[in-house]
Amino acid sequence: MSELQAELIRTEIELEDLLSDHHALSRWIYLLSRNLARVEDQSALVEADQGVWQQQGLCLIQGWLAERDLPRLQAFTDAQGLALVAEEPSFEERPPTLLENPALLDGGQDLVSFYQTPSYHAWDPSRIVFFSFALFFAMIMADAGYALILSLFLARYWKRMGASEGGRRFRLLTTVVLATSFVYGVLVGSYFGIVPQTASLAGSLKLLDLNDFDSMMRLSIGIGSAHLILANLVVAMHLRPFPHNARPIGWSLAVAGGFTLYLSGVESGASLTRLGLLLLVTGLLLVLLFSSRRPVKDLKSALLRLLDGLGGLTQVTKMFGDILSYLRLFALGLASSSLALTFNDLALQVKQALPGAGLLVAILILLLGHSINLGLGIISGFVHGLRLNFIEFFNWGLSDEGYPFRAFAKKETEL
């Protein structure tokens, strides 16, 4: 007891020293933050001054404003006796982009902004990325047990994450991702690498088999095809009417036709083959004829337009490679499941080989092995889940990059 009391005293002294170091190292945080805010305010003033014109008592101010704030500005100018002119931005202008989504889907725009800000004249992919990222992460994690473990961590930090707006958005996104991961883990029947018995409730809920390579490859390619078809269809809606949107419609039909032909090779259906060929040929013809906006005035311009179309068709190989890239969903999910099963078998072998002490070693192997596998699953799910959205999906859905809208405001620093 005396030794424990002496250790307690030493620990309390160390804690006091650490607290003193903390005060010494953080004493300048407020001063630095205040001066940083002052510099940022000065920079914002310089930028805003570029939109101000003054001459002979007349002052004009020009800038971008979120449409939702226009009534407030109108009320202010009416009260102050000022003139206000509000205009829609022209297509030649490059206004900043303000992404706004329902509170439940705000996490999607955080994911989009992590990579790039879409152009103002483009469309907002936040909602699609929100759900597709959750699905991709779930397929890569591929284990209901791991999803439950991460859910416990989420519950532990639930209140702390709700202290800020960004934390609440990330909390909701994480909830959807983990719920999707748990459902997918139940569907593939993986619980820390353990496959439930067929007669059990968990076994009856198993509808997918990770070891059925052909079926899982079809599922992954089907998801990739649907993802890229969706990207092209949204672009087509944005570019309508026809024939301005003929090219993305053509790619959508071509992908649908190619996937139908792939299924016809599995199912050996003549009707599927005919449908696939019809969709594929129609889609490629649309790409060939409408990839160029060159006006046809004579034979030379017609040949040049046809040449442009042939150049557009060269992207067939790119589309094929992008769709095959979605096979990583199946491959990484299978790798995660295989690693979990390997650690389980290794722990069981050690337990059987070392009676007594083998149980402790087996527990350590399970803890360490599954921790490593869970960490790899999180990294893979985050990196590859975003990669399929940012590289493959954005390649076909977004073309121009914009810059975020930041309202002109004075920064405040409080103690």
GROMACS .gro file of C-alpha atoms in nm:
model
  415
    1MET     CA    1   0.000   0.000   0.000
    2SER     CA    2   0.285   0.241   0.080
    3GLU     CA    3   0.437   0.176  -0.263
    4LEU     CA    4   0.104   0.246  -0.430
    5GLN     CA    5   0.065   0.570  -0.233
    6ALA     CA    6   0.415   0.679  -0.333
    7GLU     CA    7   0.336   0.598  -0.699
    8LEU     CA    8   0.014   0.799  -0.671
    9ILE     CA    9   0.205   1.101  -0.541
   10ARG     CA   10   0.458   1.078  -0.825
   11THR     CA   11   0.179   1.050  -1.079
   12GLU     CA   12   0.001   1.356  -0.941
   13ILE     CA   13   0.326   1.554  -0.959
   14GLU     CA   14   0.374   1.447  -1.321
   15LEU     CA   15   0.019   1.554  -1.400
   16GLU     CA   16   0.083   1.896  -1.247
   17ASP     CA   17   0.400   1.930  -1.455
   18LEU     CA   18   0.212   1.832  -1.771
   19LEU     CA   19  -0.064   2.085  -1.691
   20SER     CA   20   0.200   2.355  -1.645
   21ASP     CA   21   0.356   2.264  -1.982
   22HIS     CA   22   0.013   2.276  -2.139
   23HIS     CA   23  -0.045   2.631  -2.013
   24ALA     CA   24   0.300   2.738  -2.128
   25LEU     CA   25   0.253   2.598  -2.479
   26SER     CA   26  -0.102   2.726  -2.530
   27ARG     CA   27  -0.074   3.073  -2.378
   28TRP     CA   28  -0.027   3.236  -2.720
   29ILE     CA   29  -0.310   3.055  -2.901
   30TYR     CA   30  -0.565   3.334  -2.858
   31LEU     CA   31  -0.320   3.606  -2.959
   32LEU     CA   32  -0.215   3.413  -3.269
   33SER     CA   33  -0.577   3.337  -3.361
   34ARG     CA   34  -0.679   3.701  -3.321
   35ASN     CA   35  -0.396   3.827  -3.542
   36LEU     CA   36  -0.463   3.555  -3.798
   37ALA     CA   37  -0.830   3.659  -3.814
   38ARG     CA   38  -0.721   4.022  -3.856
   39VAL     CA   39  -0.495   3.931  -4.150
   40GLU     CA   40  -0.772   3.725  -4.313
   41ASP     CA   41  -1.016   4.013  -4.269
   42GLN     CA   42  -0.769   4.250  -4.435
   43SER     CA   43  -0.725   4.007  -4.725
   44ALA     CA   44  -1.103   3.979  -4.764
   45LEU     CA   45  -1.133   4.359  -4.767
   46VAL     CA   46  -0.873   4.386  -5.041
   47GLU     CA   47  -1.057   4.126  -5.249
   48ALA     CA   48  -1.395   4.292  -5.191
   49ASP     CA   49  -1.251   4.632  -5.284
   50GLN     CA   50  -1.198   4.503  -5.638
   51GLY     CA   51  -1.575   4.508  -5.684
   52VAL     CA   52  -1.616   4.870  -5.564
   53TRP     CA   53  -1.616   5.176  -5.791
   54GLN     CA   54  -1.620   5.535  -5.658
   55GLN     CA   55  -1.624   5.861  -5.847
   56GLN     CA   56  -1.764   6.206  -5.766
   57GLY     CA   57  -1.975   6.092  -5.474
   58LEU     CA   58  -2.116   5.791  -5.656
   59CYS     CA   59  -2.036   5.443  -5.519
   60LEU     CA   60  -2.111   5.115  -5.694
   61ILE     CA   61  -2.064   4.775  -5.529
   62GLN     CA   62  -2.071   4.452  -5.730
   63GLY     CA   63  -2.054   4.100  -5.594
   64TRP     CA   64  -2.208   3.753  -5.581
   65LEU     CA   65  -2.496   3.676  -5.347
   66ALA     CA   66  -2.675   3.355  -5.254
   67GLU     CA   67  -3.027   3.371  -5.398
   68ARG     CA   68  -3.182   3.291  -5.060
   69ASP     CA   69  -3.030   3.612  -4.916
   70LEU     CA   70  -3.163   3.839  -5.190
   71PRO     CA   71  -3.484   3.940  -4.999
   72ARG     CA   72  -3.273   4.049  -4.700
   73LEU     CA   73  -3.050   4.263  -4.922
   74GLN     CA   74  -3.356   4.409  -5.095
   75ALA     CA   75  -3.503   4.504  -4.757
   76PHE     CA   76  -3.175   4.666  -4.651
   77THR     CA   77  -3.141   4.871  -4.971
   78ASP     CA   78  -3.506   4.983  -4.947
   79ALA     CA   79  -3.454   5.095  -4.587
   80GLN     CA   80  -3.134   5.284  -4.673
   81GLY     CA   81  -3.264   5.439  -4.993
   82LEU     CA   82  -3.016   5.256  -5.215
   83ALA     CA   83  -3.055   5.113  -5.564
   84LEU     CA   84  -3.024   4.740  -5.621
   85VAL     CA   85  -2.988   4.552  -5.949
   86ALA     CA   86  -2.993   4.171  -5.932
   87GLU     CA   87  -2.908   3.967  -6.241
   88GLU     CA   88  -2.875   3.600  -6.317
   89PRO     CA   89  -2.515   3.509  -6.407
   90SER     CA   90  -2.455   3.457  -6.776
   91PHE     CA   91  -2.305   3.137  -6.914
   92GLU     CA   92  -1.978   3.318  -6.990
   93GLU     CA   93  -1.933   3.424  -6.626
   94ARG     CA   94  -1.774   3.201  -6.359
   95PRO     CA   95  -1.960   3.269  -6.035
   96PRO     CA   96  -1.867   3.078  -5.719
   97THR     CA   97  -2.051   2.759  -5.633
   98LEU     CA   98  -2.267   2.726  -5.323
   99LEU     CA   99  -2.365   2.365  -5.251
  100GLU     CA  100  -2.686   2.335  -5.049
  101ASN     CA  101  -2.855   2.007  -4.962
  102PRO     CA  102  -3.110   1.891  -4.704
  103ALA     CA  103  -2.969   1.855  -4.353
  104LEU     CA  104  -2.987   1.476  -4.379
  105LEU     CA  105  -2.761   1.474  -4.687
  106ASP     CA  106  -2.516   1.750  -4.601
  107GLY     CA  107  -2.239   1.494  -4.558
  108GLY     CA  108  -2.245   1.429  -4.932
  109GLN     CA  109  -2.135   1.783  -5.017
  110ASP     CA  110  -1.848   1.749  -4.769
  111LEU     CA  111  -1.732   1.443  -4.962
  112VAL     CA  112  -1.762   1.626  -5.293
  113SER     CA  113  -1.576   1.933  -5.165
  114PHE     CA  114  -1.300   1.705  -5.036
  115TYR     CA  115  -1.194   1.651  -5.398
  116GLN     CA  116  -1.325   1.946  -5.598
  117THR     CA  117  -1.600   2.205  -5.617
  118PRO     CA  118  -1.827   2.159  -5.919
  119SER     CA  119  -1.863   2.447  -6.161
  120TYR     CA  120  -2.157   2.680  -6.104
  121HIS     CA  121  -2.306   2.581  -6.440
  122ALA     CA  122  -2.270   2.209  -6.366
  123TRP     CA  123  -2.489   2.001  -6.134
  124ASP     CA  124  -2.454   1.904  -5.768
  125PRO     CA  125  -2.350   1.536  -5.729
  126SER     CA  126  -2.362   1.546  -5.346
  127ARG     CA  127  -2.669   1.325  -5.300
  128ILE     CA  128  -2.550   1.057  -5.540
  129VAL     CA  129  -2.202   1.055  -5.383
  130PHE     CA  130  -2.358   1.032  -5.034
  131PHE     CA  131  -2.532   0.701  -5.106
  132SER     CA  132  -2.279   0.554  -5.349
  133PHE     CA  133  -1.996   0.609  -5.101
  134ALA     CA  134  -2.198   0.431  -4.831
  135LEU     CA  135  -2.256   0.134  -5.065
  136PHE     CA  136  -1.894   0.115  -5.181
  137PHE     CA  137  -1.761   0.134  -4.824
  138ALA     CA  138  -2.001  -0.143  -4.721
  139MET     CA  139  -1.894  -0.373  -5.005
  140ILE     CA  140  -1.527  -0.320  -4.924
  141MET     CA  141  -1.575  -0.374  -4.549
  142ALA     CA  142  -1.801  -0.678  -4.613
  143ASP     CA  143  -1.846  -0.775  -4.247
  144ALA     CA  144  -2.137  -0.711  -4.011
  145GLY     CA  145  -1.921  -0.762  -3.702
  146TYR     CA  146  -1.679  -0.488  -3.801
  147ALA     CA  147  -1.972  -0.255  -3.866
  148LEU     CA  148  -2.100  -0.321  -3.512
  149ILE     CA  149  -1.758  -0.244  -3.361
  150LEU     CA  150  -1.740   0.087  -3.548
  151SER     CA  151  -2.098   0.162  -3.440
  152LEU     CA  152  -1.987   0.131  -3.077
  153PHE     CA  153  -1.716   0.392  -3.139
  154LEU     CA  154  -1.976   0.614  -3.306
  155ALA     CA  155  -2.206   0.582  -3.005
  156ARG     CA  156  -1.914   0.664  -2.773
  157TYR     CA  157  -1.843   0.995  -2.950
  158TRP     CA  158  -2.200   1.074  -3.056
  159LYS     CA  159  -2.249   1.376  -2.827
  160ARG     CA  160  -1.902   1.515  -2.890
  161MET     CA  161  -1.954   1.500  -3.268
  162GLY     CA  162  -2.283   1.686  -3.226
  163ALA     CA  163  -2.109   1.991  -3.077
  164SER     CA  164  -2.039   2.143  -3.422
  165GLU     CA  165  -2.223   2.162  -3.752
  166GLY     CA  166  -1.947   1.978  -3.934
  167GLY     CA  167  -1.946   1.709  -3.668
  168ARG     CA  168  -2.321   1.658  -3.701
  169ARG     CA  169  -2.291   1.618  -4.077
  170PHE     CA  170  -2.010   1.367  -4.041
  171ARG     CA  171  -2.204   1.183  -3.768
  172LEU     CA  172  -2.505   1.136  -3.993
  173LEU     CA  173  -2.288   1.028  -4.286
  174THR     CA  174  -2.110   0.776  -4.063
  175THR     CA  175  -2.444   0.643  -3.937
  176VAL     CA  176  -2.566   0.576  -4.292
  177VAL     CA  177  -2.232   0.422  -4.393
  178LEU     CA  178  -2.225   0.186  -4.093
  179ALA     CA  179  -2.593   0.091  -4.131
  180THR     CA  180  -2.530   0.005  -4.496
  181SER     CA  181  -2.216  -0.188  -4.399
  182PHE     CA  182  -2.408  -0.390  -4.141
  183VAL     CA  183  -2.687  -0.477  -4.385
  184TYR     CA  184  -2.438  -0.579  -4.653
  185GLY     CA  185  -2.239  -0.781  -4.399
  186VAL     CA  186  -2.558  -0.968  -4.307
  187LEU     CA  187  -2.635  -1.031  -4.674
  188VAL     CA  188  -2.290  -1.184  -4.737
  189GLY     CA  189  -2.305  -1.373  -4.404
  190SER     CA  190  -1.979  -1.254  -4.250
  191TYR     CA  191  -1.942  -1.186  -3.876
  192PHE     CA  192  -1.572  -1.131  -3.793
  193GLY     CA  193  -1.501  -1.382  -4.068
  194ILE     CA  194  -1.737  -1.642  -3.922
  195VAL     CA  195  -2.002  -1.775  -4.158
  196PRO     CA  196  -2.327  -1.867  -3.976
  197GLN     CA  197  -2.494  -2.205  -4.009
  198THR     CA  198  -2.755  -2.228  -4.284
  199ALA     CA  199  -3.025  -2.334  -4.037
  200SER     CA  200  -2.971  -2.028  -3.814
  201LEU     CA  201  -3.147  -1.691  -3.850
  202ALA     CA  202  -2.826  -1.523  -3.963
  203GLY     CA  203  -2.770  -1.802  -4.214
  204SER     CA  204  -3.118  -1.760  -4.359
  205LEU     CA  205  -3.044  -1.390  -4.419
  206LYS     CA  206  -2.733  -1.469  -4.622
  207LEU     CA  207  -2.822  -1.399  -4.984
  208LEU     CA  208  -2.476  -1.338  -5.132
  209ASP     CA  209  -2.169  -1.560  -5.136
  210LEU     CA  210  -1.831  -1.386  -5.153
  211ASN     CA  211  -1.675  -1.709  -5.275
  212ASP     CA  212  -1.909  -1.721  -5.575
  213PHE     CA  213  -1.670  -1.530  -5.797
  214ASP     CA  214  -1.893  -1.517  -6.106
  215SER     CA  215  -2.195  -1.378  -5.922
  216MET     CA  216  -1.992  -1.121  -5.728
  217MET     CA  217  -1.817  -1.007  -6.045
  218ARG     CA  218  -2.155  -0.959  -6.214
  219LEU     CA  219  -2.277  -0.764  -5.913
  220SER     CA  220  -1.970  -0.535  -5.912
  221ILE     CA  221  -1.980  -0.476  -6.287
  222GLY     CA  222  -2.354  -0.414  -6.266
  223ILE     CA  223  -2.305  -0.153  -5.995
  224GLY     CA  224  -2.028   0.012  -6.197
  225SER     CA  225  -2.243   0.018  -6.511
  226ALA     CA  226  -2.539   0.166  -6.322
  227HIS     CA  227  -2.314   0.428  -6.161
  228LEU     CA  228  -2.173   0.549  -6.493
  229ILE     CA  229  -2.512   0.530  -6.666
  230LEU     CA  230  -2.650   0.753  -6.391
  231ALA     CA  231  -2.365   1.001  -6.440
  232ASN     CA  232  -2.435   1.028  -6.814
  233LEU     CA  233  -2.813   1.051  -6.768
  234VAL     CA  234  -2.780   1.339  -6.522
  235VAL     CA  235  -2.551   1.518  -6.769
  236ALA     CA  236  -2.810   1.450  -7.042
  237MET     CA  237  -3.084   1.608  -6.829
  238HIS     CA  238  -2.861   1.909  -6.770
  239LEU     CA  239  -2.783   1.952  -7.143
  240ARG     CA  240  -3.131   1.892  -7.280
  241PRO     CA  241  -3.300   1.924  -7.522
  242PHE     CA  242  -3.195   1.677  -7.788
  243PRO     CA  243  -2.957   1.670  -7.976
  244HIS     CA  244  -2.741   1.866  -7.728
  245ASN     CA  245  -2.763   1.573  -7.486
  246ALA     CA  246  -2.734   1.299  -7.750
  247ARG     CA  247  -2.374   1.211  -7.660
  248PRO     CA  248  -2.433   1.124  -7.290
  249ILE     CA  249  -2.754   0.945  -7.386
  250GLY     CA  250  -2.551   0.744  -7.634
  251TRP     CA  251  -2.296   0.644  -7.372
  252SER     CA  252  -2.578   0.541  -7.136
  253LEU     CA  253  -2.731   0.319  -7.402
  254ALA     CA  254  -2.391   0.176  -7.496
  255VAL     CA  255  -2.309   0.082  -7.136
  256ALA     CA  256  -2.655  -0.069  -7.084
  257GLY     CA  257  -2.616  -0.265  -7.407
  258GLY     CA  258  -2.268  -0.389  -7.318
  259PHE     CA  259  -2.384  -0.507  -6.975
  260THR     CA  260  -2.688  -0.677  -7.132
  261LEU     CA  261  -2.459  -0.861  -7.373
  262TYR     CA  262  -2.244  -0.965  -7.077
  263LEU     CA  263  -2.550  -1.106  -6.903
  264SER     CA  264  -2.663  -1.281  -7.219
  265GLY     CA  265  -2.334  -1.470  -7.227
  266VAL     CA  266  -2.411  -1.597  -6.877
  267GLU     CA  267  -2.781  -1.669  -6.924
  268SER     CA  268  -2.754  -1.779  -7.290
  269GLY     CA  269  -3.063  -1.583  -7.388
  270ALA     CA  270  -3.118  -1.488  -7.752
  271SER     CA  271  -3.358  -1.208  -7.658
  272LEU     CA  272  -3.099  -1.057  -7.423
  273THR     CA  273  -2.838  -1.073  -7.698
  274ARG     CA  274  -3.063  -0.891  -7.946
  275LEU     CA  275  -3.156  -0.628  -7.689
  276GLY     CA  276  -2.792  -0.577  -7.593
  277LEU     CA  277  -2.682  -0.538  -7.955
  278LEU     CA  278  -2.965  -0.293  -8.024
  279LEU     CA  279  -2.876  -0.076  -7.725
  280LEU     CA  280  -2.502  -0.093  -7.795
  281VAL     CA  281  -2.526  -0.006  -8.165
  282THR     CA  282  -2.779   0.273  -8.104
  283GLY     CA  283  -2.566   0.424  -7.831
  284LEU     CA  284  -2.244   0.414  -8.034
  285LEU     CA  285  -2.422   0.569  -8.334
  286LEU     CA  286  -2.539   0.859  -8.116
  287VAL     CA  287  -2.183   0.909  -7.993
  288LEU     CA  288  -2.050   0.893  -8.348
  289LEU     CA  289  -2.301   1.141  -8.491
  290PHE     CA  290  -2.329   1.390  -8.205
  291SER     CA  291  -1.986   1.401  -8.039
  292SER     CA  292  -1.914   1.714  -8.243
  293ARG     CA  293  -2.110   2.039  -8.260
  294ARG     CA  294  -1.943   2.135  -8.586
  295PRO     CA  295  -2.214   2.261  -8.826
  296VAL     CA  296  -2.251   2.063  -9.150
  297LYS     CA  297  -2.237   2.302  -9.446
  298ASP     CA  298  -2.070   2.094  -9.714
  299LEU     CA  299  -1.900   1.760  -9.772
  300LYS     CA  300  -1.578   1.872  -9.604
  301SER     CA  301  -1.751   1.983  -9.284
  302ALA     CA  302  -1.952   1.657  -9.283
  303LEU     CA  303  -1.633   1.453  -9.308
  304LEU     CA  304  -1.470   1.658  -9.032
  305ARG     CA  305  -1.775   1.606  -8.810
  306LEU     CA  306  -1.758   1.233  -8.878
  307LEU     CA  307  -1.388   1.241  -8.789
  308ASP     CA  308  -1.475   1.413  -8.462
  309GLY     CA  309  -1.726   1.136  -8.396
  310LEU     CA  310  -1.465   0.868  -8.455
  311GLY     CA  311  -1.243   1.047  -8.206
  312GLY     CA  312  -1.529   1.038  -7.956
  313LEU     CA  313  -1.567   0.664  -8.006
  314THR     CA  314  -1.209   0.610  -7.889
  315GLN     CA  315  -1.342   0.663  -7.537
  316VAL     CA  316  -1.497   0.317  -7.557
  317THR     CA  317  -1.178   0.172  -7.410
  318LYS     CA  318  -1.185   0.430  -7.131
  319MET     CA  319  -1.545   0.345  -7.048
  320PHE     CA  320  -1.462  -0.027  -7.050
  321GLY     CA  321  -1.168   0.028  -6.814
  322ASP     CA  322  -1.371   0.249  -6.580
  323ILE     CA  323  -1.643  -0.016  -6.548
  324LEU     CA  324  -1.389  -0.289  -6.479
  325SER     CA  325  -1.241  -0.065  -6.210
  326TYR     CA  326  -1.550  -0.138  -5.999
  327LEU     CA  327  -1.429  -0.497  -5.962
  328ARG     CA  328  -1.219  -0.363  -5.676
  329LEU     CA  329  -1.540  -0.365  -5.469
  330PHE     CA  330  -1.557  -0.744  -5.492
  331ALA     CA  331  -1.179  -0.796  -5.471
  332LEU     CA  332  -1.129  -0.583  -5.159
  333GLY     CA  333  -1.438  -0.730  -4.991
  334LEU     CA  334  -1.310  -1.081  -5.059
  335ALA     CA  335  -0.965  -0.987  -4.926
  336SER     CA  336  -1.115  -0.850  -4.605
  337SER     CA  337  -1.324  -1.164  -4.553
  338SER     CA  338  -1.029  -1.391  -4.631
  339LEU     CA  339  -0.802  -1.212  -4.383
  340ALA     CA  340  -1.064  -1.238  -4.110
  341LEU     CA  341  -1.104  -1.611  -4.178
  342THR     CA  342  -0.725  -1.657  -4.177
  343PHE     CA  343  -0.685  -1.496  -3.836
  344ASN     CA  344  -0.968  -1.710  -3.699
  345ASP     CA  345  -0.805  -2.031  -3.828
  346LEU     CA  346  -0.463  -1.925  -3.697
  347ALA     CA  347  -0.604  -1.856  -3.351
  348LEU     CA  348  -0.783  -2.192  -3.347
  349GLN     CA  349  -0.467  -2.379  -3.449
  350VAL     CA  350  -0.262  -2.207  -3.177
  351LYS     CA  351  -0.527  -2.287  -2.915
  352GLN     CA  352  -0.524  -2.654  -3.012
  353ALA     CA  353  -0.143  -2.676  -3.030
  354LEU     CA  354  -0.079  -2.508  -2.692
  355PRO     CA  355  -0.317  -2.636  -2.422
  356GLY     CA  356  -0.369  -2.382  -2.145
  357ALA     CA  357  -0.152  -2.089  -2.254
  358GLY     CA  358  -0.275  -2.133  -2.610
  359LEU     CA  359  -0.609  -1.974  -2.520
  360LEU     CA  360  -0.441  -1.647  -2.420
  361VAL     CA  361  -0.223  -1.646  -2.733
  362ALA     CA  362  -0.528  -1.720  -2.949
  363ILE     CA  363  -0.716  -1.425  -2.795
  364LEU     CA  364  -0.418  -1.197  -2.863
  365ILE     CA  365  -0.404  -1.319  -3.225
  366LEU     CA  366  -0.775  -1.251  -3.269
  367LEU     CA  367  -0.752  -0.902  -3.118
  368LEU     CA  368  -0.441  -0.801  -3.310
  369GLY     CA  369  -0.543  -0.968  -3.638
  370HIS     CA  370  -0.895  -0.831  -3.650
  371SER     CA  371  -0.772  -0.484  -3.545
  372ILE     CA  372  -0.531  -0.484  -3.840
  373ASN     CA  373  -0.800  -0.611  -4.076
  374LEU     CA  374  -1.049  -0.353  -3.950
  375GLY     CA  375  -0.794  -0.074  -3.998
  376LEU     CA  376  -0.719  -0.192  -4.351
  377GLY     CA  377  -1.092  -0.211  -4.423
  378ILE     CA  378  -1.148   0.147  -4.305
  379ILE     CA  379  -0.859   0.280  -4.515
  380SER     CA  380  -0.959   0.079  -4.822
  381GLY     CA  381  -1.326   0.171  -4.788
  382PHE     CA  382  -1.248   0.540  -4.756
  383VAL     CA  383  -0.983   0.560  -5.030
  384HIS     CA  384  -1.143   0.335  -5.290
  385GLY     CA  385  -1.498   0.437  -5.202
  386LEU     CA  386  -1.409   0.798  -5.279
  387ARG     CA  387  -1.186   0.707  -5.573
  388LEU     CA  388  -1.470   0.542  -5.764
  389ASN     CA  389  -1.676   0.858  -5.719
  390PHE     CA  390  -1.403   1.112  -5.785
  391ILE     CA  391  -1.225   0.941  -6.075
  392GLU     CA  392  -1.469   0.716  -6.260
  393PHE     CA  393  -1.800   0.888  -6.176
  394PHE     CA  394  -1.680   1.249  -6.200
  395ASN     CA  395  -1.501   1.172  -6.527
  396TRP     CA  396  -1.835   1.106  -6.694
  397GLY     CA  397  -2.057   1.330  -6.484
  398LEU     CA  398  -1.861   1.651  -6.430
  399SER     CA  399  -1.631   1.836  -6.665
  400ASP     CA  400  -1.556   2.181  -6.521
  401GLU     CA  401  -1.423   2.265  -6.177
  402GLY     CA  402  -1.540   2.572  -5.988
  403TYR     CA  403  -1.452   2.748  -5.665
  404PRO     CA  404  -1.657   2.764  -5.342
  405PHE     CA  405  -1.874   3.059  -5.245
  406ARG     CA  406  -1.759   3.229  -4.927
  407ALA     CA  407  -1.974   3.510  -4.797
  408PHE     CA  408  -1.794   3.834  -4.711
  409ALA     CA  409  -1.790   3.847  -4.332
  410LYS     CA  410  -1.570   3.959  -4.047
  411LYS     CA  411  -1.407   3.682  -3.854
  412GLU     CA  412  -1.453   3.683  -3.479
  413THR     CA  413  -1.221   3.543  -3.218
  414GLU     CA  414  -1.341   3.486  -2.864
  415LEU     CA  415  -1.167   3.374  -2.548
   0.00000   0.00000   0.00000
